[in-house]
XYZ file of C-alpha atoms in Angstrom:
447
model
C 51.317 -65.056 -20.016
C 54.806 -63.979 -19.658
C 56.291 -63.956 -15.115
C 57.341 -60.838 -13.977
C 61.482 -61.688 -12.415
C 61.306 -58.919 -8.885
C 63.933 -57.515 -10.448
C 61.824 -56.022 -13.301
C 59.283 -54.844 -10.575
C 58.923 -51.615 -8.747
C 60.088 -51.809 -5.527
C 59.530 -50.208 -2.181
C 61.017 -46.713 -1.887
C 60.272 -46.082 -5.732
C 57.742 -43.088 -6.707
C 55.549 -45.938 -9.306
C 55.809 -48.556 -5.796
C 54.109 -45.904 -4.190
C 50.852 -45.120 -6.122
C 47.837 -46.250 -4.794
C 45.906 -49.073 -6.660
C 41.835 -50.080 -5.483
C 41.602 -53.796 -4.037
C 39.880 -56.768 -5.795
C 37.520 -59.584 -4.462
C 37.344 -63.063 -6.143
C 33.670 -62.742 -8.518
C 31.342 -64.999 -9.141
C 33.578 -67.423 -11.398
C 35.998 -67.419 -9.484
C 37.889 -64.835 -11.141
C 39.076 -60.860 -10.304
C 36.848 -58.313 -10.310
C 36.971 -54.517 -8.731
C 35.502 -54.341 -4.954
C 31.819 -53.388 -4.635
C 30.558 -53.324 -0.718
C 27.506 -55.856 0.310
C 24.824 -53.678 -2.098
C 25.835 -54.621 -5.396
C 28.650 -53.890 -7.873
C 27.609 -50.281 -8.535
C 28.663 -48.780 -5.052
C 32.512 -49.355 -6.103
C 35.571 -46.935 -5.016
C 34.542 -44.878 -7.899
C 31.238 -44.161 -5.766
C 32.688 -43.547 -2.758
C 34.738 -41.028 -3.782
C 32.682 -39.512 -5.780
C 29.967 -39.130 -3.669
C 32.729 -38.184 -0.843
C 31.042 -40.450 1.321
C 33.971 -42.586 2.486
C 33.951 -40.392 6.467
C 29.880 -41.329 6.631
C 29.961 -45.129 5.569
C 33.312 -46.447 4.706
C 33.634 -48.494 7.821
C 30.429 -50.564 6.965
C 28.954 -52.278 4.301
C 31.669 -54.732 4.168
C 32.152 -57.618 1.511
C 35.484 -58.915 2.425
C 36.765 -55.386 2.603
C 35.104 -52.020 3.761
C 35.446 -49.328 2.131
C 38.480 -47.532 3.920
C 40.171 -50.722 3.805
C 39.913 -51.204 -0.461
C 40.161 -47.897 -1.824
C 42.811 -45.897 -2.392
C 40.006 -42.545 -2.253
C 39.276 -43.905 1.360
C 42.628 -44.025 2.825
C 42.828 -47.557 1.979
C 43.768 -49.391 -1.127
C 47.296 -51.277 -2.454
C 50.223 -48.978 -2.016
C 52.969 -51.766 -3.580
C 53.451 -54.175 -5.937
C 55.442 -56.816 -6.213
C 54.827 -59.834 -8.981
C 56.670 -62.855 -6.599
C 57.219 -67.012 -8.200
C 58.927 -70.139 -6.000
C 60.856 -70.919 -8.406
C 63.203 -67.371 -9.107
C 62.078 -65.908 -4.951
C 62.554 -69.915 -3.111
C 64.088 -69.990 0.285
C 63.181 -65.613 0.325
C 61.600 -63.438 2.869
C 59.501 -60.450 1.793
C 58.457 -58.369 4.370
C 55.529 -56.169 4.024
C 53.662 -53.238 3.904
C 53.966 -55.394 0.591
C 51.233 -57.107 -2.009
C 51.470 -58.175 -5.184
C 51.138 -61.582 -6.984
C 52.617 -65.283 -6.069
C 53.183 -68.297 -8.340
C 54.681 -71.210 -8.557
C 56.682 -69.488 -12.044
C 56.249 -72.397 -14.066
C 53.642 -73.175 -16.947
C 53.587 -76.700 -15.313
C 55.242 -77.344 -12.428
C 58.444 -80.434 -12.435
C 58.299 -82.897 -10.336
C 60.344 -83.852 -7.431
C 60.334 -80.629 -5.853
C 60.037 -78.420 -3.035
C 59.468 -74.434 -2.701
C 59.067 -72.317 -0.226
C 58.589 -68.298 0.225
C 57.964 -66.766 2.973
C 56.042 -62.921 3.617
C 56.450 -61.345 6.555
C 53.786 -58.802 7.796
C 50.815 -58.422 9.655
C 46.878 -58.693 8.971
C 48.793 -60.534 5.508
C 45.492 -62.242 3.146
C 45.464 -64.676 0.696
C 43.192 -64.674 -2.353
C 44.264 -67.328 -5.006
C 43.102 -66.328 -8.317
C 44.353 -70.466 -10.234
C 45.270 -73.695 -8.575
C 45.337 -77.040 -10.409
C 47.661 -79.825 -8.984
C 47.624 -83.679 -8.719
C 44.211 -84.996 -7.034
C 44.589 -86.391 -3.462
C 43.108 -89.320 -2.102
C 40.649 -90.087 0.593
C 40.408 -86.626 0.997
C 44.230 -85.953 2.139
C 46.960 -84.319 0.102
C 49.339 -87.576 -0.425
C 51.131 -86.847 -4.130
C 51.697 -82.882 -4.241
C 50.012 -79.915 -2.669
C 50.767 -76.262 -1.762
C 50.714 -75.650 2.042
C 50.487 -72.536 3.889
C 51.857 -72.542 7.553
C 51.239 -70.203 10.180
C 53.044 -70.511 13.527
C 51.979 -74.095 14.634
C 48.710 -74.374 11.467
C 49.097 -75.402 8.125
C 47.247 -75.696 5.672
C 47.245 -77.919 2.267
C 45.584 -77.833 -0.285
C 45.672 -80.057 -4.060
C 43.389 -80.958 -6.267
C 41.997 -78.440 -8.718
C 38.129 -78.903 -8.524
C 37.759 -75.190 -6.661
C 39.817 -72.186 -5.046
C 41.710 -72.636 -2.123
C 39.479 -70.657 0.613
C 41.239 -66.274 0.730
C 42.266 -66.218 4.765
C 43.451 -63.050 6.668
C 45.739 -63.871 9.245
C 45.688 -61.429 11.877
C 47.915 -60.251 13.813
C 52.203 -60.082 12.977
C 52.765 -63.243 11.609
C 55.333 -64.780 8.760
C 52.771 -66.517 6.403
C 55.006 -69.339 4.549
C 53.701 -70.666 0.910
C 55.837 -73.943 -0.196
C 55.196 -76.347 -3.039
C 55.861 -79.477 -2.715
C 55.404 -82.180 -5.595
C 56.849 -86.279 -6.134
C 57.851 -87.702 -9.722
C 55.313 -88.342 -11.205
C 51.874 -86.360 -12.172
C 52.140 -82.513 -11.893
C 49.572 -79.886 -13.340
C 49.768 -76.355 -14.558
C 50.341 -75.007 -10.331
C 48.452 -71.777 -8.904
C 49.036 -68.191 -8.630
C 47.853 -65.802 -5.643
C 47.324 -62.377 -5.170
C 48.946 -60.827 -1.507
C 48.786 -58.342 0.938
C 50.274 -57.635 4.140
C 50.892 -54.504 6.529
C 53.308 -53.797 7.815
C 54.595 -55.433 11.211
C 54.987 -53.085 14.526
C 58.441 -52.939 13.783
C 57.751 -51.223 10.660
C 55.218 -49.167 10.504
C 56.006 -46.459 9.753
C 53.993 -42.724 12.032
C 51.014 -42.653 10.389
C 50.589 -41.878 6.594
C 52.438 -43.879 3.755
C 53.758 -40.870 2.239
C 55.652 -38.736 4.420
C 54.033 -35.690 1.746
C 51.070 -33.251 2.408
C 48.756 -35.183 3.929
C 45.309 -34.438 1.912
C 46.131 -37.693 0.011
C 43.880 -39.957 2.282
C 41.145 -37.849 2.472
C 39.096 -37.773 -1.005
C 37.806 -34.523 -0.507
C 39.549 -31.725 -2.584
C 38.707 -28.923 0.205
C 40.090 -29.450 3.539
C 37.849 -26.893 4.933
C 35.011 -29.479 5.526
C 36.508 -32.719 5.319
C 37.045 -33.522 8.885
C 32.962 -33.583 9.387
C 31.144 -34.490 6.760
C 28.084 -35.685 9.088
C 26.634 -32.378 10.064
C 25.458 -31.726 5.778
C 22.788 -34.243 5.495
C 22.040 -32.770 1.977
C 24.744 -35.532 0.443
C 22.319 -38.212 1.311
C 22.997 -39.700 -1.909
C 24.089 -42.199 0.132
C 22.443 -45.930 -1.118
C 22.921 -47.748 2.070
C 18.803 -47.163 3.345
C 17.408 -48.266 -0.124
C 18.621 -52.275 0.187
C 18.747 -53.077 3.938
C 16.993 -56.502 3.323
C 20.481 -57.461 1.875
C 22.225 -57.325 4.810
C 22.883 -60.293 7.150
C 20.008 -60.441 9.363
C 21.293 -60.579 13.030
C 21.351 -64.539 14.238
C 22.575 -63.045 17.692
C 24.226 -65.421 19.861
C 24.832 -68.857 18.963
C 26.721 -72.204 21.041
C 27.782 -74.985 20.183
C 25.824 -76.266 23.399
C 22.399 -75.557 22.073
C 23.155 -76.144 18.541
C 24.955 -78.377 18.136
C 24.561 -80.712 14.570
C 22.399 -77.420 13.539
C 22.831 -75.466 10.024
C 21.984 -72.162 9.705
C 21.736 -70.261 6.374
C 22.661 -66.929 5.429
C 22.490 -63.545 4.743
C 23.199 -64.081 8.686
C 25.773 -62.979 10.991
C 26.160 -63.528 15.106
C 28.425 -64.142 17.170
C 29.458 -68.197 17.939
C 30.865 -69.666 20.843
C 31.583 -73.205 23.163
C 28.753 -71.889 25.212
C 30.165 -73.033 28.260
C 32.633 -71.413 30.844
C 35.097 -74.140 30.773
C 34.347 -76.956 27.388
C 33.644 -79.979 29.169
C 35.780 -83.380 28.256
C 35.133 -86.058 26.226
C 32.935 -83.813 23.846
C 32.122 -83.789 20.316
C 30.634 -81.033 18.787
C 29.366 -78.667 16.257
C 27.376 -76.489 13.709
C 27.235 -75.529 10.607
C 26.863 -72.100 8.244
C 25.772 -72.558 5.125
C 26.057 -69.044 3.134
C 28.410 -67.121 0.530
C 31.819 -65.629 1.109
C 32.147 -66.298 5.299
C 33.981 -64.856 7.955
C 35.072 -65.941 10.635
C 37.177 -63.202 13.106
C 37.663 -65.427 16.820
C 37.771 -62.705 19.538
C 38.549 -65.451 21.977
C 40.468 -68.809 22.294
C 41.804 -71.003 25.273
C 42.095 -74.666 24.923
C 44.705 -77.375 25.719
C 48.101 -77.253 24.229
C 49.714 -79.378 20.817
C 52.266 -81.506 21.454
C 55.146 -81.489 18.815
C 52.577 -78.619 16.719
C 50.070 -81.579 16.302
C 46.528 -80.643 18.054
C 46.118 -84.096 19.456
C 43.818 -83.812 23.007
C 41.512 -80.865 22.066
C 41.172 -78.848 19.185
C 38.414 -76.612 17.508
C 38.596 -77.805 13.815
C 37.340 -75.635 10.680
C 35.740 -78.020 7.820
C 35.237 -76.300 4.639
C 34.898 -79.222 1.826
C 37.469 -81.314 1.537
C 40.111 -78.399 3.606
C 40.237 -78.834 7.241
C 42.657 -76.886 10.069
C 42.780 -77.675 14.100
C 43.200 -74.816 16.298
C 44.695 -74.811 19.494
C 46.147 -73.781 22.295
C 45.630 -69.993 23.182
C 46.867 -67.855 20.540
C 43.792 -66.728 18.151
C 43.225 -68.162 14.593
C 43.592 -66.502 12.073
C 40.659 -64.098 10.424
C 39.531 -66.001 7.914
C 37.103 -65.205 4.878
C 35.761 -68.762 2.509
C 35.267 -66.935 -1.014
C 32.012 -68.620 -2.767
C 28.938 -70.415 -1.916
C 29.629 -73.561 0.617
C 28.899 -74.884 4.133
C 31.427 -73.311 7.457
C 31.447 -76.814 9.468
C 33.111 -75.238 13.182
C 33.565 -78.654 15.580
C 35.443 -79.384 19.133
C 36.656 -81.921 20.463
C 38.269 -82.502 23.916
C 39.376 -85.800 25.226
C 39.146 -86.507 28.805
C 41.881 -85.035 31.011
C 42.663 -80.834 30.675
C 39.765 -78.062 29.833
C 40.212 -74.761 28.529
C 37.977 -71.728 28.411
C 36.985 -72.449 24.899
C 36.643 -69.938 22.401
C 34.184 -67.331 20.660
C 34.268 -66.012 16.785
C 32.489 -63.510 15.759
C 30.528 -64.468 12.215
C 28.994 -62.669 8.706
C 27.705 -65.139 5.595
C 26.092 -63.787 2.911
C 23.069 -65.237 1.803
C 22.920 -68.788 -0.801
C 20.911 -70.400 -3.227
C 20.905 -73.909 -2.741
C 20.448 -75.387 -6.483
C 19.214 -78.900 -6.486
C 20.937 -80.844 -9.479
C 19.253 -82.630 -11.464
C 18.816 -86.602 -11.708
C 22.356 -87.705 -13.327
C 22.008 -91.212 -15.187
C 24.338 -93.472 -12.927
C 26.983 -95.388 -13.648
C 28.826 -97.519 -11.454
C 32.337 -98.536 -11.329
C 33.900 -102.079 -11.389
C 35.028 -103.214 -9.090
C 36.908 -106.717 -8.143
C 36.469 -110.091 -5.495
C 38.623 -110.434 -3.337
C 37.835 -114.259 -2.253
C 33.476 -113.842 -1.923
C 33.794 -109.733 -1.110
C 34.367 -107.023 -3.866
C 36.556 -105.246 -3.847
C 38.186 -101.430 -5.336
C 39.056 -101.801 -8.907
C 42.959 -100.476 -9.129
C 45.545 -100.683 -11.954
C 48.551 -103.192 -12.038
C 50.385 -100.270 -11.195
C 48.893 -100.311 -7.677
C 46.585 -99.603 -4.859
C 46.732 -95.566 -5.613
C 45.328 -95.821 -9.177
C 41.683 -96.272 -8.885
C 39.170 -95.018 -10.691
C 39.002 -91.902 -8.353
C 42.774 -91.416 -9.855
C 41.306 -91.587 -13.399
C 39.271 -89.160 -13.111
C 41.195 -86.508 -11.148
C 43.303 -85.430 -14.352
C 41.321 -85.427 -18.020
C 43.873 -86.905 -19.826
C 44.503 -89.817 -17.764
C 42.487 -91.818 -19.555
C 43.490 -91.199 -22.671
C 46.995 -91.787 -22.037
C 47.277 -95.254 -19.253
C 43.374 -96.062 -19.540
C 43.635 -98.547 -22.374
C 46.526 -100.285 -20.166
C 48.132 -101.642 -17.175
C 45.317 -104.246 -17.381
C 44.674 -105.757 -13.749
C 41.415 -108.170 -14.570
C 40.109 -104.824 -16.079
C 41.934 -101.861 -17.891
C 40.795 -98.490 -16.540
C 38.122 -98.181 -19.769
C 36.677 -101.943 -19.206
C 36.158 -100.256 -15.305
C 35.707 -96.755 -14.764
C 32.756 -94.584 -15.851
C 34.642 -91.967 -16.515
C 36.875 -93.555 -18.998
C 33.699 -94.682 -20.735
C 33.133 -98.264 -18.599
C 32.121 -99.168 -15.673
C 27.920 -100.857 -14.664
C 24.532 -99.502 -14.684
C 24.461 -100.747 -11.318
C 25.943 -99.672 -8.104
C 26.339 -103.724 -7.505
C 28.254 -104.030 -10.105
C 31.168 -106.750 -9.979
C 32.580 -109.236 -11.884
C 33.861 -112.108 -10.129
C 37.019 -113.014 -12.060
C 39.885 -112.769 -9.305
C 42.619 -110.631 -10.434
């Protein structure tokens, strides 16, 4: 697909750029679909607009957004679109209100590269639509990565097995998205959708269009739009019929009382540390298991960072191999984790200074946990160092293990028959067609 340059895109202020479009969300297969509320795909922006129920229900039934945020007919939607790339806009800052797509700008990003773009605005939201970077080692992104930096917090993403989580950064912030690559293997890169509101200093008076006030309300007649509530003649509202699908309130959870426990969606409620002041030398955690889990922080007070790093006390949120630590007294960003997966919230404190702790609101949809079918086992071969078995790696160095070969589909065919160190990858690694049937498989030949 041909990528547009900024010059080919309608900029803010032009008539076309002010046209509104309804928001999208990630679908079950990871692609983008038109927004619908939590009750299902029938209840779209078109439904809300045609049934004129924005005033009655537009702030309820959240599915990443509510209708009043997602739908042009309810006063929400997106009013400006840009197509940005790190390749063409490296080092530039773009100020809200704005929305659009951001990508690396290459079919395959280059080696030895450092590029960045900054989005400045309030409530900036990133929703990833494609992601393919070189895999890391031992859960760490050490070769190639995309990094998102907001204030003193940073998130590194690599690999291609899953999309990074959808994230909303509450408040007026600069969101920096950067790409780093080393001099070896590269991938197809990334693409994401972004949307930022205007910051406080650029906030328009009330409505984006200084023309008629009617576009903000979907009701065509101005006689009854302010209050559609008294007339109960419009109960074609879907909501009461499927109340069972709404998240079940789990009340107030605390790390103090529920550490080590897992709570499965659909559910919603509050989570806090559970103390007036969290204790010293503490490690506590709770796991939320569900779909599209959303965390919105309401209070936060921890020992401050040192040189921008949380080294003493922190709250850490972990999803898959990605984790981020928060400390200090600024509220962490509101975050929605698209897809199904456990979200682990943990607290760590050292022996010295403590704070008042944290509280957040959470909401998770239901999740069906599939039991994997048993798979025929294969173990990668190992080599011996002295009398101890050691993980095999090829003659290129310790980073080139079977896991490294597995991270990219073409590596076995490209390098699997070379770089022999006792074995080649085609002999040692299950992913390359080698390995053995026992997890104790080891060849006692010295490298």
